[in-house]
Coordinates of C-alpha atoms and ligand atoms in Angstrom, one line a residue:
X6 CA 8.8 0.2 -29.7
X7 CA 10.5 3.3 -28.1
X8 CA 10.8 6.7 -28.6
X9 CA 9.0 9.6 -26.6
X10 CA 5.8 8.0 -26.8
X11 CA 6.3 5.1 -25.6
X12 CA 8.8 7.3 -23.1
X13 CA 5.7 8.8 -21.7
X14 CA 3.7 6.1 -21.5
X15 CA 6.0 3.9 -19.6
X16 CA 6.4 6.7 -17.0
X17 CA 2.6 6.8 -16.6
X18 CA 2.0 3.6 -16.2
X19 CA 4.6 3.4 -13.7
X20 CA 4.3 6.5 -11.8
X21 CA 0.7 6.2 -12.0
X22 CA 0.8 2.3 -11.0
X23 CA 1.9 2.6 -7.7
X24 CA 4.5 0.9 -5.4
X25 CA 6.4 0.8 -2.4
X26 CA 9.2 -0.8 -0.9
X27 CA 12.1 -0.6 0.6
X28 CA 15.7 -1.6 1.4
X29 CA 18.2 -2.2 4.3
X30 CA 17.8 -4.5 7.0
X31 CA 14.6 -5.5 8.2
X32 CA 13.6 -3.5 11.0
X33 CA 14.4 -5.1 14.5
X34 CA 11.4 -4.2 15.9
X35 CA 8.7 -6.9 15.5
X36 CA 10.0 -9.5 16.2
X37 CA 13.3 -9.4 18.5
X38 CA 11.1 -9.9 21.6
X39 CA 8.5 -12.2 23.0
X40 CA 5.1 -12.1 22.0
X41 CA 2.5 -9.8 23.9
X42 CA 0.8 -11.2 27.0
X43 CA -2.7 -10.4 26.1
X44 CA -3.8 -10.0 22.6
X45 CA -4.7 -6.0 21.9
X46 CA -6.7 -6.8 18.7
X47 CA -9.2 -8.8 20.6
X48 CA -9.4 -6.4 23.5
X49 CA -10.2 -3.2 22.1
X50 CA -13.4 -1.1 22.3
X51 CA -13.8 2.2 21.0
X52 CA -17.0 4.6 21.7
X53 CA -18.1 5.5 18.1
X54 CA -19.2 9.1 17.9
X55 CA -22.4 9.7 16.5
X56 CA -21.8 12.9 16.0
X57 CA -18.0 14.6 15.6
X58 CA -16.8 15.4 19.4
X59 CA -13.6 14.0 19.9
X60 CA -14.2 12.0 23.7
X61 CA -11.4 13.2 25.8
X62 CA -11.7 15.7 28.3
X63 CA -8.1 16.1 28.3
X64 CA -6.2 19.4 27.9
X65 CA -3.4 19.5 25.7
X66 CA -0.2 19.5 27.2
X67 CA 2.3 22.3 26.7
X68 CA 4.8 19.9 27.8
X69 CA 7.9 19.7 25.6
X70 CA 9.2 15.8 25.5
X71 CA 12.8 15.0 24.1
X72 CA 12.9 13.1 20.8
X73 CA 14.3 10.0 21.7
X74 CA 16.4 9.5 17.9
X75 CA 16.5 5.5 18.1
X76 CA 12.8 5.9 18.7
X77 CA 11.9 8.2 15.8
X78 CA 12.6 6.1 13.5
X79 CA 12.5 2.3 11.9
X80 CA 16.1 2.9 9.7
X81 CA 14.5 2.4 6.6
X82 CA 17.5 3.3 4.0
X83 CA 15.0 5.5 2.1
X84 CA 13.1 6.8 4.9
X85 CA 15.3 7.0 7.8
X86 CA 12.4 8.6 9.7
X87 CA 9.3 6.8 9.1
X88 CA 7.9 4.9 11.3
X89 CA 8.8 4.1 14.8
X90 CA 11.2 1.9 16.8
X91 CA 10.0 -0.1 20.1
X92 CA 7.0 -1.3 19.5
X93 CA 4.5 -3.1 17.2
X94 CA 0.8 -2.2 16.4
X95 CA -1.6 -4.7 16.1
X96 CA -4.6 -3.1 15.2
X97 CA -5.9 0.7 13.7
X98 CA -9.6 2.0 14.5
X99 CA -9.6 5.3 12.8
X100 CA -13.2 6.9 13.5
X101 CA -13.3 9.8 11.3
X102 CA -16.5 12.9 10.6
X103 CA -15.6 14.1 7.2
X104 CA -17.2 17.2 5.8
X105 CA -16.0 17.1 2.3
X106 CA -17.1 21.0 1.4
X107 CA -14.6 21.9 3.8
X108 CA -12.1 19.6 3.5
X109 CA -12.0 19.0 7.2
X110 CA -12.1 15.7 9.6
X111 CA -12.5 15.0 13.3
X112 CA -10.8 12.1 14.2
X113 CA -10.5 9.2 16.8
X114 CA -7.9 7.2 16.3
X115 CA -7.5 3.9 18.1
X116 CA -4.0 2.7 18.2
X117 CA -3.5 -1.1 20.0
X118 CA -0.2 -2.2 20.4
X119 CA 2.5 -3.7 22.3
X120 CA 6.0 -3.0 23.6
X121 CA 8.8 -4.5 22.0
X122 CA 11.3 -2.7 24.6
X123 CA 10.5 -1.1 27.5
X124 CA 9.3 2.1 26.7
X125 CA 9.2 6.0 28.5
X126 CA 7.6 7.5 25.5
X127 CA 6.2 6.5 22.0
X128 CA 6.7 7.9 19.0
X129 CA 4.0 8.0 15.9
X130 CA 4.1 9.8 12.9
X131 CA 1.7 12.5 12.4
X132 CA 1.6 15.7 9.9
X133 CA -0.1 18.7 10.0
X134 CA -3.4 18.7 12.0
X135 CA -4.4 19.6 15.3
X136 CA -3.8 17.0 18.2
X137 CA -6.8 17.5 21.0
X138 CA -6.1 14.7 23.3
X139 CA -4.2 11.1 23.8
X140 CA -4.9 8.9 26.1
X141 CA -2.9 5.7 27.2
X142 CA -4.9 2.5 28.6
X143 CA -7.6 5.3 29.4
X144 CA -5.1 7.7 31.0
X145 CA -4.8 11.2 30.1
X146 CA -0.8 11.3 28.5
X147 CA 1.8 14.7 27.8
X148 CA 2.4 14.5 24.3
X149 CA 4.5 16.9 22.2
X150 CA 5.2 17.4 18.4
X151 CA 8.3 18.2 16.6
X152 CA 7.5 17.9 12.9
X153 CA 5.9 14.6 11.4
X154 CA 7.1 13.7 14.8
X155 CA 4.3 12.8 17.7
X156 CA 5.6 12.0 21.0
X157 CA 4.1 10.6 23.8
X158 CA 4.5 9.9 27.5
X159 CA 1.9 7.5 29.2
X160 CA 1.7 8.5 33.2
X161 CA 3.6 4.9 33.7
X162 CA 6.2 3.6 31.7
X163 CA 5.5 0.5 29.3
X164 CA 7.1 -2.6 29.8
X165 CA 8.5 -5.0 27.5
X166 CA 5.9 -7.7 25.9
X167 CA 3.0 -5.7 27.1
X168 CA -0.3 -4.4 25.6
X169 CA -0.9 -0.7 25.2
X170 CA -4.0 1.2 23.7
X171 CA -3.7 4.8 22.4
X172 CA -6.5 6.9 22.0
X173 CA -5.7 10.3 19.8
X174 CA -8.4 12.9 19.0
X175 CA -7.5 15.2 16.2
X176 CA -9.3 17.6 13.8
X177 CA -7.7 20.1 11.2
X178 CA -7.7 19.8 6.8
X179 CA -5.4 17.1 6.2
X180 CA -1.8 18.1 3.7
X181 CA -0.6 16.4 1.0
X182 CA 3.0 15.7 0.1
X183 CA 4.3 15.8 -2.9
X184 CA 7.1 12.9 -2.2
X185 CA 7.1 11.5 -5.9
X186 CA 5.8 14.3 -7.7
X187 CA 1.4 14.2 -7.7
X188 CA -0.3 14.9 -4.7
X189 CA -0.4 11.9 -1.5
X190 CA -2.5 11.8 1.0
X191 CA -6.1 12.9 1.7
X192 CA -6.5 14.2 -1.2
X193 CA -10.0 16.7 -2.3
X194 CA -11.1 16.4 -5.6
X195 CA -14.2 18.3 -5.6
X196 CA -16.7 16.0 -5.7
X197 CA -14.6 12.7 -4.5
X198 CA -12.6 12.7 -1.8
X199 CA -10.2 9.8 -2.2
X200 CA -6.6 8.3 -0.1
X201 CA -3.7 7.7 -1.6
X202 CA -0.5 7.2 0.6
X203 CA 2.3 5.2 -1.2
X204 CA 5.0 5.5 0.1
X205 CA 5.0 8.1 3.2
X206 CA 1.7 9.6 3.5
X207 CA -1.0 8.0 5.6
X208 CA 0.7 9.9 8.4
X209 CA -1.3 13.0 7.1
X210 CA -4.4 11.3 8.0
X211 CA -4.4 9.6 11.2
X212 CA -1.5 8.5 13.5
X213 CA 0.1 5.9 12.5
X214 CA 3.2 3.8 12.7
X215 CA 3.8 4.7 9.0
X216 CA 6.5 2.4 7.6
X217 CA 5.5 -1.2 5.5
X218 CA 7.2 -3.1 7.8
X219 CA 5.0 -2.7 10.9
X220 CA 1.2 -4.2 9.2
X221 CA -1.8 -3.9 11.1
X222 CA -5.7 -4.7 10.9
X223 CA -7.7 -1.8 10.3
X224 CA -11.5 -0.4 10.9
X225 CA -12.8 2.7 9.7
X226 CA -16.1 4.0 11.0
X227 CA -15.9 7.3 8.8
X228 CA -19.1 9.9 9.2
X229 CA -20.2 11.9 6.3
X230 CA -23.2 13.9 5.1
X231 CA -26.4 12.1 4.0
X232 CA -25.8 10.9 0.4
X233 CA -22.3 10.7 0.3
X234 CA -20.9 6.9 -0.1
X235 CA -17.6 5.9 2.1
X236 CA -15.7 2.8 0.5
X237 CA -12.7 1.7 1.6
X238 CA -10.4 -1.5 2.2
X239 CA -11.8 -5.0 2.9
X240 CA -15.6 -5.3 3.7
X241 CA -18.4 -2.8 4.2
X242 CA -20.1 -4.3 7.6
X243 CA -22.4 -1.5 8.4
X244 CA -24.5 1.6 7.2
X245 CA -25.8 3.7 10.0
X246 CA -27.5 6.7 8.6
X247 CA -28.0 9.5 11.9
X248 CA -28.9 12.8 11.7
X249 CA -28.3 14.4 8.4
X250 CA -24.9 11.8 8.3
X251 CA -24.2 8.5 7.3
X252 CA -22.3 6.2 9.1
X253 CA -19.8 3.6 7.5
X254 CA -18.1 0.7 8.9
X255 CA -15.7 -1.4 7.1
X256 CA -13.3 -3.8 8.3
X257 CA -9.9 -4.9 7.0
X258 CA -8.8 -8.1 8.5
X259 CA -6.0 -8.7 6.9
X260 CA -2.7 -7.3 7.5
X261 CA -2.6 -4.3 5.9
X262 CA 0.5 -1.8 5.7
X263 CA -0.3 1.8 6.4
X264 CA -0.3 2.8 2.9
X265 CA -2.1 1.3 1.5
X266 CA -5.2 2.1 4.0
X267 CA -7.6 4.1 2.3
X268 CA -11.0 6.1 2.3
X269 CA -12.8 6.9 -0.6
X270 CA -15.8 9.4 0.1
X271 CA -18.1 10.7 -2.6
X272 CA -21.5 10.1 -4.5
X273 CA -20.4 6.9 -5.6
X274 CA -22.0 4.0 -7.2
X275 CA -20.8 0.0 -5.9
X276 CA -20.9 -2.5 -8.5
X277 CA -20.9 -5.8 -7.3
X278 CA -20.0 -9.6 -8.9
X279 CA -18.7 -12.9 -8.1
X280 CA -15.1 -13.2 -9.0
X281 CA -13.7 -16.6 -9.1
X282 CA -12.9 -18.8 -5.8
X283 CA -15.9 -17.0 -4.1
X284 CA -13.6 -13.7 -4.0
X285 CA -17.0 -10.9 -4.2
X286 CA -15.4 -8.3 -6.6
X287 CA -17.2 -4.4 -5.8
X288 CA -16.0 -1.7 -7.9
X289 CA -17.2 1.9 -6.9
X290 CA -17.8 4.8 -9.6
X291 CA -18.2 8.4 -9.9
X292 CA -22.6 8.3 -10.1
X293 CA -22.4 10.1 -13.5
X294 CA -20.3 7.1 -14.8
X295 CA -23.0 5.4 -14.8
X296 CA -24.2 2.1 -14.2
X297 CA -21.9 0.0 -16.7
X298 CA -18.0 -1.2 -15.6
X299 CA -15.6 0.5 -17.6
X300 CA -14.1 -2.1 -20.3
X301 CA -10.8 -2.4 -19.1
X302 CA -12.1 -3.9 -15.9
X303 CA -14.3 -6.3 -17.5
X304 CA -11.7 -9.0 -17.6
X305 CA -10.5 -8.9 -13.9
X306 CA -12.0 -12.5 -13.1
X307 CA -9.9 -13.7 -15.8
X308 CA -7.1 -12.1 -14.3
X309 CA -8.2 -13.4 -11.1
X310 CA -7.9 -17.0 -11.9
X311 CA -4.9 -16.7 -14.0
X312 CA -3.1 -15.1 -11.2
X313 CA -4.2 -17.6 -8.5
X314 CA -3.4 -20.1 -10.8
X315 CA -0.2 -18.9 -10.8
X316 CA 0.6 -17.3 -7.9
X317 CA -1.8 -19.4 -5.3
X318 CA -5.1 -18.6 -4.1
X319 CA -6.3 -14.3 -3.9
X320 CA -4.8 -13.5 -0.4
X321 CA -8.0 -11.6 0.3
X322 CA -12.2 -11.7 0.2
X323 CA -13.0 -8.7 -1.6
X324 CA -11.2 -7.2 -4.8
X325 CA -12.4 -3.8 -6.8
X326 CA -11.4 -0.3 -7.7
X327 CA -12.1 2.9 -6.5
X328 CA -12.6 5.4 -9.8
X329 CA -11.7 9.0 -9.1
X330 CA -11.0 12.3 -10.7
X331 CA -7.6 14.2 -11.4
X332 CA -5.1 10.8 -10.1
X333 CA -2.4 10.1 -13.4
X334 CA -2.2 6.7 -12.4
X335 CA -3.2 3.8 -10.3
X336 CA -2.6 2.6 -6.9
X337 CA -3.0 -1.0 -5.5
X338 CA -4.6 0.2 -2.0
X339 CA -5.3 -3.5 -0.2
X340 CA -8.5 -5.0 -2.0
X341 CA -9.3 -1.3 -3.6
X342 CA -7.3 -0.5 -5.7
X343 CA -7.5 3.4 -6.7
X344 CA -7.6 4.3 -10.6
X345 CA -7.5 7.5 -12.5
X346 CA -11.1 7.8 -14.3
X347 CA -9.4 10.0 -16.9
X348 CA -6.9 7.0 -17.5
X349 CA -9.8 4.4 -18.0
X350 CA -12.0 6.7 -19.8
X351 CA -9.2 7.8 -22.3
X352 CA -8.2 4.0 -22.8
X353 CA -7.8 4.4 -26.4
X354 CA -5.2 6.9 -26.7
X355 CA -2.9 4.8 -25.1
X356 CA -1.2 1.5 -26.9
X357 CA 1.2 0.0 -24.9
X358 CA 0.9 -0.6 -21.6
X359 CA -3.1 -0.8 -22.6
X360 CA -5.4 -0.1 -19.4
X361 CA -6.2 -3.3 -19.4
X362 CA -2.8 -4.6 -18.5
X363 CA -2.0 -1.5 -15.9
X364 CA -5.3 -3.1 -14.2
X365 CA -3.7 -6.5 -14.2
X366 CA -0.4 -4.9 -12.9
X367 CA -3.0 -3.5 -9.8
X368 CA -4.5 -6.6 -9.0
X369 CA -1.3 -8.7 -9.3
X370 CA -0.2 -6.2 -6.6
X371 CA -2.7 -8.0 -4.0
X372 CA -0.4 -10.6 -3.7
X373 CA 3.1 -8.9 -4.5
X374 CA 3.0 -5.3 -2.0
X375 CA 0.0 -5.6 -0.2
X376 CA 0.4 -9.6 0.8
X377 CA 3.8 -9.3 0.6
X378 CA 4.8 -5.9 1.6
X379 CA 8.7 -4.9 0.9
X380 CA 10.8 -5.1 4.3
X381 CA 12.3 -1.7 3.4
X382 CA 11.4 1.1 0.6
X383 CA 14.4 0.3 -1.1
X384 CA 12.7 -3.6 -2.0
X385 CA 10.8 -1.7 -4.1
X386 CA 11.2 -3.8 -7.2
X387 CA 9.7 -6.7 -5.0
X388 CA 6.5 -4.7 -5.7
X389 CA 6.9 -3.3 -9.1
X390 CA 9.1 -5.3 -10.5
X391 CA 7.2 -8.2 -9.8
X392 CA 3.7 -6.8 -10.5
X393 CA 5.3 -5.5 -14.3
X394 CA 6.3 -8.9 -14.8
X395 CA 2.9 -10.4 -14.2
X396 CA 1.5 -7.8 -16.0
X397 CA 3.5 -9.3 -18.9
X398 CA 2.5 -12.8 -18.0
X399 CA -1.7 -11.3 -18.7
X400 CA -0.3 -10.3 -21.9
X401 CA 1.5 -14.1 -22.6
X402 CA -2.5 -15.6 -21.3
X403 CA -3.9 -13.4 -23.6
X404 CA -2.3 -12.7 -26.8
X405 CA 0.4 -15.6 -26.5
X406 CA 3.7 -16.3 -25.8
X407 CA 5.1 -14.3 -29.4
X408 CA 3.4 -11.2 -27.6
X409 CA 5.1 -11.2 -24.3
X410 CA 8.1 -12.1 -26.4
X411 CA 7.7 -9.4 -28.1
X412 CA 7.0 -7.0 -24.8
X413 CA 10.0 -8.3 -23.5
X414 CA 12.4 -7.3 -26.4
X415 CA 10.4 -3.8 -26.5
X416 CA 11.1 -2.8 -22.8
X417 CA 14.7 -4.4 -23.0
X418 CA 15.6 -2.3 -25.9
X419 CA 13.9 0.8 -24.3
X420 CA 16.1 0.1 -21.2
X421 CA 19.2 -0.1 -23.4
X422 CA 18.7 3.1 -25.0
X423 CA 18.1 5.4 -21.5
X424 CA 19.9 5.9 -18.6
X425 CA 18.4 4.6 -15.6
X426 CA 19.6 3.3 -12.0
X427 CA 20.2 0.0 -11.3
X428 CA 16.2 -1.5 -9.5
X429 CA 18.0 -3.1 -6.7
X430 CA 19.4 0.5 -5.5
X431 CA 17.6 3.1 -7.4
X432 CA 17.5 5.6 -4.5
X433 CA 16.5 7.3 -2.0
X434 CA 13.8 9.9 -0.8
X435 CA 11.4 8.9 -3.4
X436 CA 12.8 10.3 -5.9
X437 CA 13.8 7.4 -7.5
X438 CA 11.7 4.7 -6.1
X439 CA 9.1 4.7 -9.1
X440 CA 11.7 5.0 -11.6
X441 CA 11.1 2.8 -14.6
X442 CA 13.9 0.7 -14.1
X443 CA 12.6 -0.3 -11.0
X444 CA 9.4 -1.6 -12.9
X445 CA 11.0 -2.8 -16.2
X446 CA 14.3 -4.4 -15.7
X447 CA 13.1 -5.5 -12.5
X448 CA 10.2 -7.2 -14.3
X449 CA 13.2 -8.3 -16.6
X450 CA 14.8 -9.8 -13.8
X451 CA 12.3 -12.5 -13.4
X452 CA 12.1 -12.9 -16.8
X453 CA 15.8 -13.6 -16.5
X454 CA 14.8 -16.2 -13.8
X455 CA 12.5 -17.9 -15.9
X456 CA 14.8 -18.2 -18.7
X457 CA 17.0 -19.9 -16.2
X458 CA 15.3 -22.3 -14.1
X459 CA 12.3 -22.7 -16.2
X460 CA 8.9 -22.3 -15.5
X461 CA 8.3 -24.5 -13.3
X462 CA 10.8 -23.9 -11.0
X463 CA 10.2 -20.0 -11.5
X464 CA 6.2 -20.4 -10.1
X465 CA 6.8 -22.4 -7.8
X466 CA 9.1 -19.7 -6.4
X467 CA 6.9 -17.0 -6.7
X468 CA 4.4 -19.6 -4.9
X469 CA 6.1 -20.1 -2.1
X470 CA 7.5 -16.4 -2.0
X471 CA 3.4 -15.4 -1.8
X472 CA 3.1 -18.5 1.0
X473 CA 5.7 -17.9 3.4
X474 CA 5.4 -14.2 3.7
X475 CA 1.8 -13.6 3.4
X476 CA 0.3 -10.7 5.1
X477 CA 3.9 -10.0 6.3
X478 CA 7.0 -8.7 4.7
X479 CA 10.0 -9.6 2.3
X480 CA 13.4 -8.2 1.9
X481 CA 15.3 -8.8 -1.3
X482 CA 18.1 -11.1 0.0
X483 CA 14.8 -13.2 2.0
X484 CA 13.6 -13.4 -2.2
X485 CA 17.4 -14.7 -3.6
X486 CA 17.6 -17.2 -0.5
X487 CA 13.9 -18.7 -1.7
X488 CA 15.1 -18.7 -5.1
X489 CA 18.2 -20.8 -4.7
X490 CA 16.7 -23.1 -2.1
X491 CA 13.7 -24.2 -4.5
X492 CA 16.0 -24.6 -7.7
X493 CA 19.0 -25.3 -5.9
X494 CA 21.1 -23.1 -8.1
X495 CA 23.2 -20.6 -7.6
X496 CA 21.6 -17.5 -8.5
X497 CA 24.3 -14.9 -6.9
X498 CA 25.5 -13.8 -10.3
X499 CA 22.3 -13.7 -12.1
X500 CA 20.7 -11.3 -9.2
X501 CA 23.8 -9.3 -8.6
X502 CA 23.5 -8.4 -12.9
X503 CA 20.4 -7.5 -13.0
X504 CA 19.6 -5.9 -9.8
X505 CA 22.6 -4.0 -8.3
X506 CA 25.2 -3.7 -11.8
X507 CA 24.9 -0.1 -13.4
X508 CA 25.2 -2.2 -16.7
X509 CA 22.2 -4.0 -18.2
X510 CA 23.0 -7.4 -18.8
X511 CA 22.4 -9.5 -21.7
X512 CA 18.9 -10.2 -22.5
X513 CA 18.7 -14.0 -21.9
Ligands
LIG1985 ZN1 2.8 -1.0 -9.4

């Protein structure tokens, strides 16, 4: 059950599964202050171009702003600079003319918000690429830029509790970062272009307020050349072909963190099927692929209504996977989930995980990351932790409980016999964060639950954990509180073991 094999394979599975979280205290920012007086969502219009030219006739400022520090930031214990303090987006339309041969976009980005504090300036996060304009409420603003760091000063000064709309053109070849060790972000593959952003990189693609904790609804209208296919999250609402372009329009209603927004351009093929409780289930392949759904995502109904049945209802309309070149993993984007085509098409060389179960681990995601998103980056074992565990719980529905029995002895002796941080605290930067401790003994850790307050107690936590904090957040202390309340136990010791001790407890 171990050995270098197995080694590799766990860290592929993880690396290549995804994730995100975080730590530390929730950020103070959404919801210390009063609701806004008008709703942004509802209120915003934005002026599609048909062609690529950004809208404003502003000049950019040569103004240098000071970097207000308490605004640069949300404290994330990870990622002390990622996202911003003082207010709270409500909505994202990111209108973007993509020519994939040169790797290039134009960009509108329409950012609706509202002030938590009263605010001189606001801060997003934006990398590389070339800012051409912002406007506030329709008003030409100074901005400046100081690394990943956009500032900006609206004419007037924002108060508390109110509604603000910022309109950013921007053009340029978007980077990628590197932050856990493949490349994130708008990433080329040749023939597909594809997003994904875990854990700090939508910022190299539009400006955002890039931390988990601050959620938004998101539209893409995104322009490409006749022939090409966008998908992206949540539902495709409109196909407007133009001159030599194509325009698509989806729409992601949902509360959706900034990472796991996502474009995926290409000559792509959309499979479509019912899934179970009316969820529509759209998978989209390379065109040479073919016609026929790879076999390891044949089952995903299956998975579907095992998961719902044990987790509540799909938190979303639309499930699928996005198939591209050249990714060594998976990622659980929100209702499209990205997968390495060389993954699924190599499924046989793999044993344990099998593809299979990584694509239950993607789709268990929905409710555990993207649902639930992690308060902080270093909650990361809320999402992997808990996905690995019900990736197990596919392998108990489908082989039987002497299987998952046996998966859980496998990964708690591999655990045993390597070194590996405690999931609670594995560490920051990124460097850590997809370690597979945070994905095995944190899946070991509700294993250790289960063991303890039976099943169930156990689902009807991780019901009412997918309930409370639907398309919103969950800090790991939020988890423990929900645990002890619904069995009414005293779970201090139990967590404390298996999360935070450098020792791994007992297998129970
Ligand atoms: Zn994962």
């Amino acid at each position: 059950m171990t050995g270098p094999r197995r080694v590799s394979l766990v860290a592929l599975g993880l690396l290549l599964l995804t994730a995100c979280s975080a730590g530390g205290s929730p950020p103070s920012t959404a919801t210390s202050t009063s609701p806004p007086t008008t709703s942004p969502a509802t209120t915003t219009t934005l002026a599609l171009p048909t062609t690529t030219t950004p809208t404003s006739t502003t000049t950019p400022t040569t103004t240098t702003l000071p970097i207000d520090p308490a605004l640069a930031g949300l404290g994330d214990p990870y990622f002390p600079t990622l996202g911003n303090s003082g207010y709270d987006v409500v909505a994202y339309i990111v209108a973007l003319t993509v020519d994939p041969d040169e790797n290039t976009i134009e960009g509108l980005a329409l950012i609706s918000g509202w002030a938590t504090q009263d605010l001189e300036t606001l801060n997003f996060d934006l990398l590389g690429l070339t800012v051409d304009s912002i406007e506030v409420d329709g008003v030409a603003a100074a901005f400046t830029r100081d690394g990943a760091e956009l500032v900006v000063r609206p004419r007037w000064h924002i108060p508390v509790g109110t509604a603000f709309h910022v309109e950013v053109a921007y053009h340029g070849t978007p980077e990628n970062l590197y932050t856990i060790g493949f490349p994130l972000g708008w990433v080329d593959a040749g023939d597909i272009t594809y997003v994904v952003a875990e854990p700090d990189a939508a910022r190299t693609w539009f400006p955002a307020n890039d931390h988990p904790a601050d959620k938004a609804h998101f539209t893409f209208h995104i322009t490409v050349p006749a022939g090409l296919t966008v998908a992206a999250n949540g539902t495709l609402v409109e196909v407007v072909p133009g001159d030599g372009v194509t325009r698509f329009t989806w729409e992601m209603p949902e509360q959706t963190a900034t990472y796991l927004a996502t474009v995926v351009i290409g000559n792509l093929i959309r499979l479509e099927r019912p899934g179970p409780g009316g969820v529509l289930l759209r998978d989209y392949l390379p065109a040479d692929m073919g016609n026929e759904l790879p076999a390891p995502l044949v089952r995903v109904p299956e998975m579907l209504e095992l998961y719902a049945g044990l987790f509540g209802p799909y938190p979303f309309t639309e499930y699928g996977h996005a198939v591209v070149p050249g990714m060594p993993g998976a990622l659980e984007n929100q209702t499209l989930t990205a997968f390495g085509r060389e993954i699924l098409e190599d499924q046989g060389a793999f044993g344990r995980p099998t593809v299979e179960e990584i694509v239950a681990h993607e789709l268990a995601h929905q409710w555990f990351g993207d649902s639930v998103s992690p308060a902080t980056w270093q909650d990361i074992w809320l999402n992997e932790g808990f996905a690995t565990f019900a990736q197990w719980l596919w392998v108990e529905h489908d082989l039987g409980r002497e299987a998952y029995d046996a998966t859980i002895a496998g990964n708690y002796e591999f655990l045993a016999g390597a070194p590996h941080p405690p999931p609670g605290d594995p560490g920051p930067d990124g460097s850590q964060m997809f370690h597979y401790s945070v994905y095995l003994r944190g899946g070991l850790t509700l294993h250790a639950l289960r063991v303890e307050v039976g099943d169930d107690t156990l689902f009807a936590i991780l019901r009412s954990w997918a309930e409370r904090h639907a398309y919103g957040n969950g800090s790991t202390p939020e988890f423990i509180a929900l645990a002890e309340e619904i069995s009414g136990a005293d779970l201090t010791a139990l967590f404390d073991a298996w999360l935070y001790q450098a020792q791994l407890p007992a297998l129970p």
